[in-house]
Each structure stands twice: as C-alpha cells, then as structure tokens.
Short mmCIF file of C-alpha atoms and ligand atoms in Angstrom, two decimals:
data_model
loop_
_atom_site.label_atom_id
_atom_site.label_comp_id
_atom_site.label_asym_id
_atom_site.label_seq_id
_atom_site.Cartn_x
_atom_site.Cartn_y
_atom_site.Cartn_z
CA UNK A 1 56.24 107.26 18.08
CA UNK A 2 59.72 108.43 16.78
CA UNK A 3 60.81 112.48 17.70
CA UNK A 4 62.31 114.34 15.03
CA UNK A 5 62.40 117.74 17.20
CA UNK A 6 63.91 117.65 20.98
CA UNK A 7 64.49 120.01 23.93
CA UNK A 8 67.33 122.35 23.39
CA UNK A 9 70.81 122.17 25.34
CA UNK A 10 69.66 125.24 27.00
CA UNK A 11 66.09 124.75 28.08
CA UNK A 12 67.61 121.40 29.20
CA UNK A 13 70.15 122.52 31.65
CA UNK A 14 68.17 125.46 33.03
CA UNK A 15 65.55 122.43 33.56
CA UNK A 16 68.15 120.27 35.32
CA UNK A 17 69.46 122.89 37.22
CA UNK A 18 65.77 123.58 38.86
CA UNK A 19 65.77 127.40 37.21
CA UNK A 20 63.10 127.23 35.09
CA UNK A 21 59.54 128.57 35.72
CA UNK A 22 56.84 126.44 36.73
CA UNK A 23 54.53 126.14 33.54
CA UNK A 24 57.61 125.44 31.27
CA UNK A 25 59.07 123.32 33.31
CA UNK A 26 55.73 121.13 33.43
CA UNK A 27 56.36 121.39 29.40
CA UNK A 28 59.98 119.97 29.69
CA UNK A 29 59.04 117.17 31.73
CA UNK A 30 56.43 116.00 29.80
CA UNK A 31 58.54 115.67 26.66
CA UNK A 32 60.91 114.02 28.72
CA UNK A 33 58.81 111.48 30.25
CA UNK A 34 57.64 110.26 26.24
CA UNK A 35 61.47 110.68 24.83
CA UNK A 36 64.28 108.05 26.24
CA UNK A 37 66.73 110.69 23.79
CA UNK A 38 66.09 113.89 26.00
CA UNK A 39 66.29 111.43 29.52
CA UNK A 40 69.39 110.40 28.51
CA UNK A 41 71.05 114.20 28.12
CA UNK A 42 69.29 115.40 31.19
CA UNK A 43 71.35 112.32 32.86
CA UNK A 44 74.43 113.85 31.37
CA UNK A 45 73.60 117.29 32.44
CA UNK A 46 72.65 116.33 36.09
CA UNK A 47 76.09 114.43 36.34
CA UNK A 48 77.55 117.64 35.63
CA UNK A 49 75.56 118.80 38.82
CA UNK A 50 76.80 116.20 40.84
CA UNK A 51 79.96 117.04 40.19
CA UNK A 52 79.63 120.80 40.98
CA UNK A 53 78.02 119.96 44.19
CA UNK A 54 80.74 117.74 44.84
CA UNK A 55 84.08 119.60 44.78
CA UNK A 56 82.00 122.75 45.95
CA UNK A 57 83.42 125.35 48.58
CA UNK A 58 81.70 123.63 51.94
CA UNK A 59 79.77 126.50 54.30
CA UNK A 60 80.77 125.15 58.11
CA UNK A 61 77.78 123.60 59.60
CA UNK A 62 76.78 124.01 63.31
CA UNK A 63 79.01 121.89 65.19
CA UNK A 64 76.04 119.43 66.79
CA UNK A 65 74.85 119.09 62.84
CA UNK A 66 76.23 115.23 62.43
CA UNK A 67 75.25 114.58 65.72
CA UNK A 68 71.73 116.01 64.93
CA UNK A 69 70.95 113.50 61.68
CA UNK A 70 72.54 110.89 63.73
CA UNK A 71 69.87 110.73 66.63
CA UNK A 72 67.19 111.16 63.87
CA UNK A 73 68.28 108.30 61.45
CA UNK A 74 66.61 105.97 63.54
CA UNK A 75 62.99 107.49 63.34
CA UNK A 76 63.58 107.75 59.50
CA UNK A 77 61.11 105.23 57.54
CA UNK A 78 62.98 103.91 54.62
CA UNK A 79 61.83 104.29 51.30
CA UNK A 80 61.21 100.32 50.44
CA UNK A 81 62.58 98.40 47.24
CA UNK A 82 60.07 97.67 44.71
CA UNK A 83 60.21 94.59 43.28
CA UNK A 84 60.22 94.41 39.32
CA UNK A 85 56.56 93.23 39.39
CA UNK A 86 55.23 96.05 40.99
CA UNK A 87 56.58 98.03 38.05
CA UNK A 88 54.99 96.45 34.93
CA UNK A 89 53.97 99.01 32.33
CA UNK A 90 50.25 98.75 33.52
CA UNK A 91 50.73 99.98 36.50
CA UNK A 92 51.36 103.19 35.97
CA UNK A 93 48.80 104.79 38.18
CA UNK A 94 51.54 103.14 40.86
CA UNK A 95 53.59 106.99 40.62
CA UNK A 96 56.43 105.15 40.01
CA UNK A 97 56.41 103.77 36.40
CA UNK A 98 57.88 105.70 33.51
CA UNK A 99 55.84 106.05 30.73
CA UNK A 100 58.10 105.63 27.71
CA UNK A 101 56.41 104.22 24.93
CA UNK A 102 52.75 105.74 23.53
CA UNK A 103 51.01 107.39 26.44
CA UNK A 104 48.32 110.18 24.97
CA UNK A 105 48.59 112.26 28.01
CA UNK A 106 52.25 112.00 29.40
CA UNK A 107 52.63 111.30 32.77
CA UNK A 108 53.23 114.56 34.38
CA UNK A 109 50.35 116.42 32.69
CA UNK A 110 47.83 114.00 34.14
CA UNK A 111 47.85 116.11 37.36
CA UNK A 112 45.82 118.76 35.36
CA UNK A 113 44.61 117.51 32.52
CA UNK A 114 41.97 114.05 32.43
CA UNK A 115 44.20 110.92 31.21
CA UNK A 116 42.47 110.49 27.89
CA UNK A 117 42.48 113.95 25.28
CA UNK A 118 38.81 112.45 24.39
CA UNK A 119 37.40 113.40 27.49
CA UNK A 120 38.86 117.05 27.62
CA UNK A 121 36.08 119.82 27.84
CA UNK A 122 37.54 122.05 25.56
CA UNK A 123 36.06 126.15 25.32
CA UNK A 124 35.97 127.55 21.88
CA UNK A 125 37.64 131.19 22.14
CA UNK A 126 38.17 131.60 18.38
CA UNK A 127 36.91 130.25 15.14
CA UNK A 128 38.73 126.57 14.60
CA UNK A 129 40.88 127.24 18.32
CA UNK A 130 39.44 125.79 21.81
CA UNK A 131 41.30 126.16 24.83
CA UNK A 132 41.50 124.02 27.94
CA UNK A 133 42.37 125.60 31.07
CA UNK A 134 44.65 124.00 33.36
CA UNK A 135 44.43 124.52 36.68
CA UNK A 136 47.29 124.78 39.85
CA UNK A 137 50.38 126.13 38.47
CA UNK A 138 51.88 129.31 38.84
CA UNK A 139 51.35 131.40 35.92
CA UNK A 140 52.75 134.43 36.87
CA UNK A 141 55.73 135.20 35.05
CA UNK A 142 54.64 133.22 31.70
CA UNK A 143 51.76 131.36 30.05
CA UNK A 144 50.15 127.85 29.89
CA UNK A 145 47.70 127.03 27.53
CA UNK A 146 46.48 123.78 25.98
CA UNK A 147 45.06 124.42 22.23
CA UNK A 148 42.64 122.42 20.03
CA UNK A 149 43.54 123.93 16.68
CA UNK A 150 41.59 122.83 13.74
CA UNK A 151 42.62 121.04 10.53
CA UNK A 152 44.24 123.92 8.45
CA UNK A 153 43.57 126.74 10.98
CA UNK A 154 46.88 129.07 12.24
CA UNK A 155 47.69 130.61 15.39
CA UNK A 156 48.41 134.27 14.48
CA UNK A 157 52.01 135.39 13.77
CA UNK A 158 53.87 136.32 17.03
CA UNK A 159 57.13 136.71 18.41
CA UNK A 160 58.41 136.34 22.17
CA UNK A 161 60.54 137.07 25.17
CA UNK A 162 62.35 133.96 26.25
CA UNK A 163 61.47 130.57 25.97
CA UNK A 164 58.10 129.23 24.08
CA UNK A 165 57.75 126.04 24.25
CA UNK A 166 55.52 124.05 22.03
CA UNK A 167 54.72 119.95 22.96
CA UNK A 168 52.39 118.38 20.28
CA UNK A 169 50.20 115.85 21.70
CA UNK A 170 47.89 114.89 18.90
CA UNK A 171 47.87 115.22 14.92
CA UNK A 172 50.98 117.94 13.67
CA UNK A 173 51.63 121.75 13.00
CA UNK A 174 54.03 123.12 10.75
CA UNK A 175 55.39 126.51 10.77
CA UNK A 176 58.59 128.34 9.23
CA UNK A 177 61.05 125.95 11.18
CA UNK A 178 59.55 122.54 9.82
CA UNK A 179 57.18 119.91 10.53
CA UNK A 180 56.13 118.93 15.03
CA UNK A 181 54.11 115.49 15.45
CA UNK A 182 53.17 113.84 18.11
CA UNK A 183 55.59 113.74 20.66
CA UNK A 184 57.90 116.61 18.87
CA UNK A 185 58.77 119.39 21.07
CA UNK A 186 59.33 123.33 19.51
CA UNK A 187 61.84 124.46 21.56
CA UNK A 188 61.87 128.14 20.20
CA UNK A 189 63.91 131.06 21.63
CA UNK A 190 63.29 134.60 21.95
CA UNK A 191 63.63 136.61 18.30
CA UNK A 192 61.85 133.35 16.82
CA UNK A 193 58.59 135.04 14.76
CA UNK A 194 56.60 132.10 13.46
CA UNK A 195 52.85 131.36 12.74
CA UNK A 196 52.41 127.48 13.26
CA UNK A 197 49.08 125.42 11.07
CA UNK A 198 47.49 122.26 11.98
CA UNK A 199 48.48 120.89 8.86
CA UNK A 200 46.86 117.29 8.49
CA UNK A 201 42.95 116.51 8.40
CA UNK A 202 43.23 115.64 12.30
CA UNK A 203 43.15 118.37 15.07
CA UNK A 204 46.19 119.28 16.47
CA UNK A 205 46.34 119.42 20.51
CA UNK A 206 49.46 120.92 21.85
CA UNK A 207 50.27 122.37 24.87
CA UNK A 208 52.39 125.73 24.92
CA UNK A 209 54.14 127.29 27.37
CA UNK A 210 56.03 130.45 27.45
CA UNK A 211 57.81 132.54 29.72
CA UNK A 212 56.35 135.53 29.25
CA UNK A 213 53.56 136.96 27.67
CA UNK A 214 53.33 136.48 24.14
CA UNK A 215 53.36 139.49 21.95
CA UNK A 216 50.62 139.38 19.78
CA UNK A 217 48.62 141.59 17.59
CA UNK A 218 45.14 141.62 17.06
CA UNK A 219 42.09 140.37 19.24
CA UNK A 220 42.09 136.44 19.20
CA UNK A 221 45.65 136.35 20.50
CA UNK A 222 44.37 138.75 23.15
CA UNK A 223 41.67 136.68 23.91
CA UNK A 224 44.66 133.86 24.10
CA UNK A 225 46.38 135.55 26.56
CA UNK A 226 43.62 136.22 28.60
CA UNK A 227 42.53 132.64 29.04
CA UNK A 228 46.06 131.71 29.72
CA UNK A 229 46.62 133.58 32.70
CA UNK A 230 43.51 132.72 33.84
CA UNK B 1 101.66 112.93 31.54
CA UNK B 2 98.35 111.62 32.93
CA UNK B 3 95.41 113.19 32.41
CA UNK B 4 94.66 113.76 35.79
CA UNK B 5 97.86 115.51 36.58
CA UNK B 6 97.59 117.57 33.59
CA UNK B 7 94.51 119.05 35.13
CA UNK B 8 95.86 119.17 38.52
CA UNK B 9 93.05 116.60 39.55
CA UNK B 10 94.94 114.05 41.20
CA UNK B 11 95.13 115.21 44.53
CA UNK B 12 91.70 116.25 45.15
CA UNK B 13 90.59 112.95 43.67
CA UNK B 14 92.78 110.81 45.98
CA UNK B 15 91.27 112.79 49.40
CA UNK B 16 87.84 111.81 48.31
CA UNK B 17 86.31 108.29 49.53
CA UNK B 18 84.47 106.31 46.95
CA UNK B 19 80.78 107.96 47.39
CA UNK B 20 79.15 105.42 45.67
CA UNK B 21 80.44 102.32 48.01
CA UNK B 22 79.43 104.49 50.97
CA UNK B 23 75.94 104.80 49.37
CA UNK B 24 75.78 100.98 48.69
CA UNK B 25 76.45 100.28 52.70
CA UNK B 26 73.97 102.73 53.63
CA UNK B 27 71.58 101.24 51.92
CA UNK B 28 72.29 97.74 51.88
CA UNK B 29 73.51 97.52 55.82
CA UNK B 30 72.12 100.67 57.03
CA UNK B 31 75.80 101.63 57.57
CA UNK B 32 75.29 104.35 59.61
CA UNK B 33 79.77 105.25 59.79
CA UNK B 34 79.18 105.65 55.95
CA UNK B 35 76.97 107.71 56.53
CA UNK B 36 78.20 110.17 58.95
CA UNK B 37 81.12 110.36 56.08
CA UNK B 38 78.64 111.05 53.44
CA UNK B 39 77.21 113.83 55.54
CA UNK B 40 80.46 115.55 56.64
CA UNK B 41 81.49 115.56 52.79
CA UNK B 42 77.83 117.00 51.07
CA UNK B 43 76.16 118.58 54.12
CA UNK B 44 78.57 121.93 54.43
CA UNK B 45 78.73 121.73 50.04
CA UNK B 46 75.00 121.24 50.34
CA UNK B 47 74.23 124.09 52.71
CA UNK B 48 76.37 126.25 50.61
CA UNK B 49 74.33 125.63 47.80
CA UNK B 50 71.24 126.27 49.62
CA UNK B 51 72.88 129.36 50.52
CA UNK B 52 73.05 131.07 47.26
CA UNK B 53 69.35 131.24 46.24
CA UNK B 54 69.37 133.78 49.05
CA UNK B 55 68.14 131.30 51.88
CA UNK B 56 69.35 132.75 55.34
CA UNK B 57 72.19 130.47 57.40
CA UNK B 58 69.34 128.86 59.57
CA UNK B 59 67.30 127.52 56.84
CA UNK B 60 70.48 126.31 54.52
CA UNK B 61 71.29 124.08 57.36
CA UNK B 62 67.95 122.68 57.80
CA UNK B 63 67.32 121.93 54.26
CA UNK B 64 71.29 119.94 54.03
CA UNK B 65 70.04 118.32 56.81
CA UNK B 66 66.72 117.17 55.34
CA UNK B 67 68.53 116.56 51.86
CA UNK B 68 70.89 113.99 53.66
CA UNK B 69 67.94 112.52 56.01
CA UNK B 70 66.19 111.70 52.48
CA UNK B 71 69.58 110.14 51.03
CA UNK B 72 69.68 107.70 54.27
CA UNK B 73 65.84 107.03 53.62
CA UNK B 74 66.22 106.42 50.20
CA UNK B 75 69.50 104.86 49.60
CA UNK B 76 68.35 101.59 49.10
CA UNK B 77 66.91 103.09 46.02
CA UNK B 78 70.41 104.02 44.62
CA UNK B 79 72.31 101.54 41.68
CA UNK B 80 75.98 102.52 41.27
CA UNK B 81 75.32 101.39 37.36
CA UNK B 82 72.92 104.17 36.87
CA UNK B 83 73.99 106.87 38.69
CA UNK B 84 77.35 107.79 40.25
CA UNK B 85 76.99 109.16 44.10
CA UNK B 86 77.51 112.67 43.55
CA UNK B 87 74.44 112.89 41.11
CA UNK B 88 72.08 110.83 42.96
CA UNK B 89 72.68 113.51 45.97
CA UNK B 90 72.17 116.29 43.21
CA UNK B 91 69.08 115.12 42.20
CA UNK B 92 67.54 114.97 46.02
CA UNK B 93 69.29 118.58 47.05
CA UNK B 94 67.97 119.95 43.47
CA UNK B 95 64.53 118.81 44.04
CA UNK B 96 64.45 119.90 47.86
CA UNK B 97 65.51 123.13 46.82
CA UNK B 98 63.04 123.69 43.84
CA UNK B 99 60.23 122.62 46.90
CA UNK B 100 61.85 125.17 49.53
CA UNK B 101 63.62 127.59 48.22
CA UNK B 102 61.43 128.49 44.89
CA UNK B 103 58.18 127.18 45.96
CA UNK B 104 57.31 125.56 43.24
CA UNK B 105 56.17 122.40 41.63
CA UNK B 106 59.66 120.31 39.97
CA UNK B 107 57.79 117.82 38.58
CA UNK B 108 61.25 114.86 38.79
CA UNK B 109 60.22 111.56 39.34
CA UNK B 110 61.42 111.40 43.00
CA UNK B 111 61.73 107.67 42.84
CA UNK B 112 62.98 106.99 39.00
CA UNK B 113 66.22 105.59 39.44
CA UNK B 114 64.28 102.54 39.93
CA UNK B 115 63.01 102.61 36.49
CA UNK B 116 66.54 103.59 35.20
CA UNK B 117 67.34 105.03 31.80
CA UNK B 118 67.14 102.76 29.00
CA UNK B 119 70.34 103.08 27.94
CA UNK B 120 71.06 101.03 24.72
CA UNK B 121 73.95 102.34 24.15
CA UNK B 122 75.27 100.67 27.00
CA UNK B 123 76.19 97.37 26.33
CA UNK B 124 78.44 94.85 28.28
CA UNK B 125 81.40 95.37 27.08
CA UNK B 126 82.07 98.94 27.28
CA UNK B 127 80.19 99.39 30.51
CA UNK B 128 82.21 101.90 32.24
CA UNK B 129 80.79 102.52 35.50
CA UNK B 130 78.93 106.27 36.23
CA UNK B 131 81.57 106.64 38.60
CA UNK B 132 84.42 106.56 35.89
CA UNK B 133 81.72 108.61 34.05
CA UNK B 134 81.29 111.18 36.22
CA UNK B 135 85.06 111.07 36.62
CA UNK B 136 85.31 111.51 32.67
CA UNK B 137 82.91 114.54 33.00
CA UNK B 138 84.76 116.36 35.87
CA UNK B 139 88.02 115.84 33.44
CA UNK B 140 85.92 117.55 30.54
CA UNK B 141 84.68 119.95 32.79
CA UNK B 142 88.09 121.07 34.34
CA UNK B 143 89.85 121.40 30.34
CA UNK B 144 86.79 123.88 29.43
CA UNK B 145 87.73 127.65 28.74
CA UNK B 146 87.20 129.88 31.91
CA UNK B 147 84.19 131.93 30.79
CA UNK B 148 81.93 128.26 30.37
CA UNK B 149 83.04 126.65 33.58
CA UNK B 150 81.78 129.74 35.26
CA UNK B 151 78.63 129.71 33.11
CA UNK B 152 77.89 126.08 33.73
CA UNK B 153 79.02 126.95 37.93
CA UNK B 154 76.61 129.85 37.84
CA UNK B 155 73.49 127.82 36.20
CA UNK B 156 74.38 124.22 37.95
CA UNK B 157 75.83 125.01 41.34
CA UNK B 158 74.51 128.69 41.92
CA UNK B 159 71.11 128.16 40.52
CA UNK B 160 71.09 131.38 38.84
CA UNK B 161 69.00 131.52 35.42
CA UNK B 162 70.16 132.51 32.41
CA UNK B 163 69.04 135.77 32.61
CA UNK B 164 70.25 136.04 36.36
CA UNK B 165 73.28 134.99 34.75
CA UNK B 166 73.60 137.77 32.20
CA UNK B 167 72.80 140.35 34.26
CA UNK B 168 75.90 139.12 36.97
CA UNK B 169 77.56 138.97 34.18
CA UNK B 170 76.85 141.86 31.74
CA UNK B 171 76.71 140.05 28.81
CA UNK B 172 73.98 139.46 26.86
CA UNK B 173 71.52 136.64 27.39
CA UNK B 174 72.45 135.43 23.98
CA UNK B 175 75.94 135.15 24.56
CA UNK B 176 75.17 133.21 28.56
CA UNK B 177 73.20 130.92 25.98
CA UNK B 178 75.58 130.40 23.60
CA UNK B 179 78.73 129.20 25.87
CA UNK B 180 75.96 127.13 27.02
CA UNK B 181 75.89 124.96 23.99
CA UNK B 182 79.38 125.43 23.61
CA UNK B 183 80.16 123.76 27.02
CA UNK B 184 77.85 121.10 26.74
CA UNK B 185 78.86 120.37 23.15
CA UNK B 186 83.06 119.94 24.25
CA UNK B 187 81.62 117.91 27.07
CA UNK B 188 79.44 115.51 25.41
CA UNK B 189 82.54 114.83 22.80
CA UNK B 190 85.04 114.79 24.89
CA UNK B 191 82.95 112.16 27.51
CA UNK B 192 82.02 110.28 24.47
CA UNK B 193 85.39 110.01 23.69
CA UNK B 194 86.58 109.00 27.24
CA UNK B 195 83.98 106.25 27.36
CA UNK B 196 84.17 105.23 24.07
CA UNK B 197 80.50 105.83 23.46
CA UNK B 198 79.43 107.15 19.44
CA UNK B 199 78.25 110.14 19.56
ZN1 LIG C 301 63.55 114.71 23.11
#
C-alpha cells in the first residue's frame, strides 16, 4: 500500500496532545496504525510534549506524596518484557502488535467494526450508499459514519465546521482536491466544499468522521446525519 | 557563542539529571532512589498539568501519582533509542488524562514502544540518541517567535483545543492553525538540521 494523502500538522498535534474528540480521534489512529510516515511525526510532536511537561512550572504536591508512591511501589505488578517471539506479525490479536503493512480493517477500528469488510452488514439508506453503524463512541459533538458508496455514485456537495476527516479503506474516491486510495486519509478543514465519487469499478468503503454536523442540503444527507448520530 | 547559551539554556539543562538513565535503573534494577528522583522532578509538573483541564487540587495529585505508579510498572518497557525520558512520561500522563480528565476513549497503543517506530531513516552512523533529540527540539522550540511557543504551550502542555485556544486568545481559529504549521514546520527543519536527518 503506498499513501499519497496524510494527516495534517494540525489534526496531528491536537491528536497528540489528547484534544481531539472521540470519533475523530478513532479516525487519526487508524491512519496512523497503517502509515509508518504519520507515526513517525506524531513521535516528533509528542517529543515536543515531553519537553513541555518537562521544564513546566511544578504545582507543590502534598508533602507525604513521595512517601505515598514509595510504600505502594512494592504492591505494583510490573508490566513484563515481551520477548520478540511473542510479537510476530501473526499475532496480532496479542494487543500488542502494530499492524503496519496491509491490514483491511486497521487495528483500532476492530473494536467496532468485524475484522474482515466482507463480513460487514451494511444498511442501504440511499440509492448506491449503505451505512454501517458503529457502536460505543461518543458522538456527541461530531459524526461517525462508515459508507459503502457505489462505483460512480457521489456523496452530495457539503461543506463543514471543523475537521472532516475522510480514511479510505477499500477501492478510491476522488473529489475537487485529488485522488484518496486505500489507506489515504482526507484531512479537510472547515471552508473545504467538496462532493467526493467512488471513482473505480470497486466500491469504495471509507470511514468519515467529523466534528460537527455536516451541513448538508437535501434529504439523503439528512438521512446521513441521522444514522450517524445514531 | 554556544547554542545553548545563546538561548539561555545552559543552566536549566545542567540542574536536570539524565531522565533517561534514571528510567533505565528503574526498570532494569527496580532502582527505587531513581525513582523517588523521577517523581520529585514530573509529579508537581505532572499535577500541574492535570490541573489545567479544570481537575480540582485533590484529583491532580491522584492522577501524578497514578501517572508515576504506571512509569515504575512499566519502565522496563522503556528503550532510551526510541524515546527520550521526558516523552515516554508524556505519553503515560497524556493517556491518563484523556481516560480521567475527558472521559474518553484515546485509542494509543499503551504498550507500543515495544514495537518501536520503524525508523529507516535512522541508520548507524548518524544515530543521535532521542535524548540529544529531544535536546535538539527544546533548542528549536526555545528560538521560535513568542506567539507559536505559546500556541504550541497552550495545545501541548495546557491541553486546550484549537478552538479553546482562539477563544483565550481572540484570534481566529485560522490564524491558532496557522502558527501551528508554522511552528512545527521551523521545528522539523531546524531538528533535521541539528541531527543531520534529510528532510
Ligand atoms: Zn500518513
């Protein structure tokens, strides 16, 4: 898989620095866990953490607090060293593999959707659209919605408030801003008005999130929007 | 004039211990002196930064406290060659916090420093360890204008968003996202530069 379109510096740091709602965040970590590229700047950005956190202004703790942790290192079980074989890329059911390389379903996601896209049960809510509804997050203050979007079928024209993120799982879309494949992330800001089509002879499944509701005209977005606060 | 004076680093630098070898005895020996060190440094810098997402005094403390229960736990997890001290902590406190203090999913692979960052960039010979790395960054950091440093403060350290930020502000959200770029984009050529890493 090679990814022409990536998170942006933006959506990345508010991601690092843990301010991100929950359904994009879920986005942003699932094109992380499928691109080595993004990893590698989120390492940069969380250094950058560090080193606030470490030449910040300290707030005096209780005077017993050392003493405290002391007394209660010694009930602490310690989290145990793998060894290398307990990490081989088949083992990713272990929760601790990363799943670079060609995973369908990236590793994050598989907490709500089933591992294989084959096996989804999608809902048809418009002609040449199905919807999947995920289940556990928060969706309050945005949307999550993963789309089956037929060969040559658009999603109507809309803008947005913040972010709207857009991570293509299977086949490709293309819209005013260029061409998303598998494993491409649109990373789209507010202002952004685009109209995305699955543009090969293969479904596209992608999974958008956005932070708030989209504005849309007309009754299938509607009907979008209702299944994704679902 | 060095670098380090130029940005008036020096002295701060020299008070701090070497995190990183304090982590390594922790987890290697269970070294529990390096630890109470590691705890008088990040728990009152940890609390603080518990403190600004509105927790209340009581429950700042207790969430430093479980932050640097979880680095003892898990230090045997940490490798100075893929993370320097200071971020490693970062991660756990970040995470802690997003579980606490937001309530909500963070969805960070708790345990991936094991797995590491492939990193090809990285080759033997110009392996500069994360602590000179992180040094490099704090360097960058320090030479930015004003108006980023606090943008990067507000979003890394104060956990604000980036609309939280523009309304603290009064700027527009555009402009919060803008310096944004701006910051990261003198950091990542400047630490490039320091490290000797492409672009
Ligand atoms: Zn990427």
């Amino acid at each position: 898989m090679s990814i022409h379109h990536h998170l942006s510096d933006t959506t990345l740091g508010a991601f690092t620095a843990g301010t991100l709602i929950e359904t994009i965040s879920l986005v942003v970590a699932s094109h992380i866990s499928i691109c080595p590229d993004c990893r590698k700047r989120q390492d940069q950005l969380e250094n950058i953490g560090g080193i606030q956190l470490q030449f910040a202004e300290p707030e005096g703790m209780s005077s017993d607090a050392l003493q405290k942790a002391m007394i209660k290192l010694g009930k602490q079980e310690l989290t145990p060293v793998f060894s290398p074989a307990d990490t081989s890329p088949l083992s990713s059911s272990s929760g601790t593999a990363l799943s670079f390389g060609n995973p369908e379903v990236p590793k994050p996601l598989r907490a709500y959707i089933p591992d294989r896209l084959e096996d989804v049960e999608w809902k048809p809510i418009a002609p040449g659209i199905k919807y999947f509804a995920m289940e556990g997050l928060k969706t309050a203050n945005g949307t999550l919605s993963l789309l089956k979007i037929a060969p040559g079928v658009n999603i109507p024209e809309h803008g947005h408030q913040g972010i709207e993120l857009t991570q293509v799982l299977k086949g490709s879309f293309r819209d005013e801003i260029g061409r998303f494949g598998v494993g491409d992330i649109a990373d789209f800001d507010s202002d952004i008005k685009h109209q995305p089509i699955a543009d090969t002879n293969e479904a596209c499944i992608c999974l958008i999130a956005t932070e708030a509701p989209l504005k849309f005209t007309g009754l299938l977005p509607r009907l979008v929007q209702y299944f994704s606060v679902m | 004039m060095s670098k380090q004076r130029q940005f008036g680093l020096e002295s701060r630098e020299k008070k701090l211990p070497d995190f990183s070898m304090l982590l390594l005895s922790v987890g290697q020996n269970q070294d529990k002196a390096a630890f109470a060190d590691i705890f008088q440094h990040f728990a009152p810098r940890i609390k603080s930064y518990m403190l600004k997402l509105g927790s209340i005094d009581d429950v700042a403390e207790e969430l430093a406290q479980q932050t640097l229960l979880k680095v003892w736990r898990k230090a045997q997890l940490f490798d100075p060659e893929k993370a320097a001290a200071s971020t490693w902590i970062f991660r756990i406190a970040r995470n802690i916090r997003i579980d606490a203090l937001r309530k909500q999913k963070h969805f960070f692979d708790d345990d991936y420093d094991l797995e590491g960052i492939a990193d090809e960039q990285e080759n033997a010979e110009n392996k500069v360890s994360r602590e000179q790395k992180s040094l490099n960054v704090t360097l960058a950091l320090s030479a930015l204008p004003k108006d980023q440093t606090r943008i990067i403060r507000l979003s890394f350290y104060d956990g604000l968003s980036h609309s939280e930020i523009a309304n603290q502000l009064e700027i527009p959200l555009g402009t919060v996202k803008s310096r944004i770029r701006l910051a990261f984009g003198h950091l990542r050529k400047s630490t490039h530069l320091e490290s000797g890493e492409m672009a």
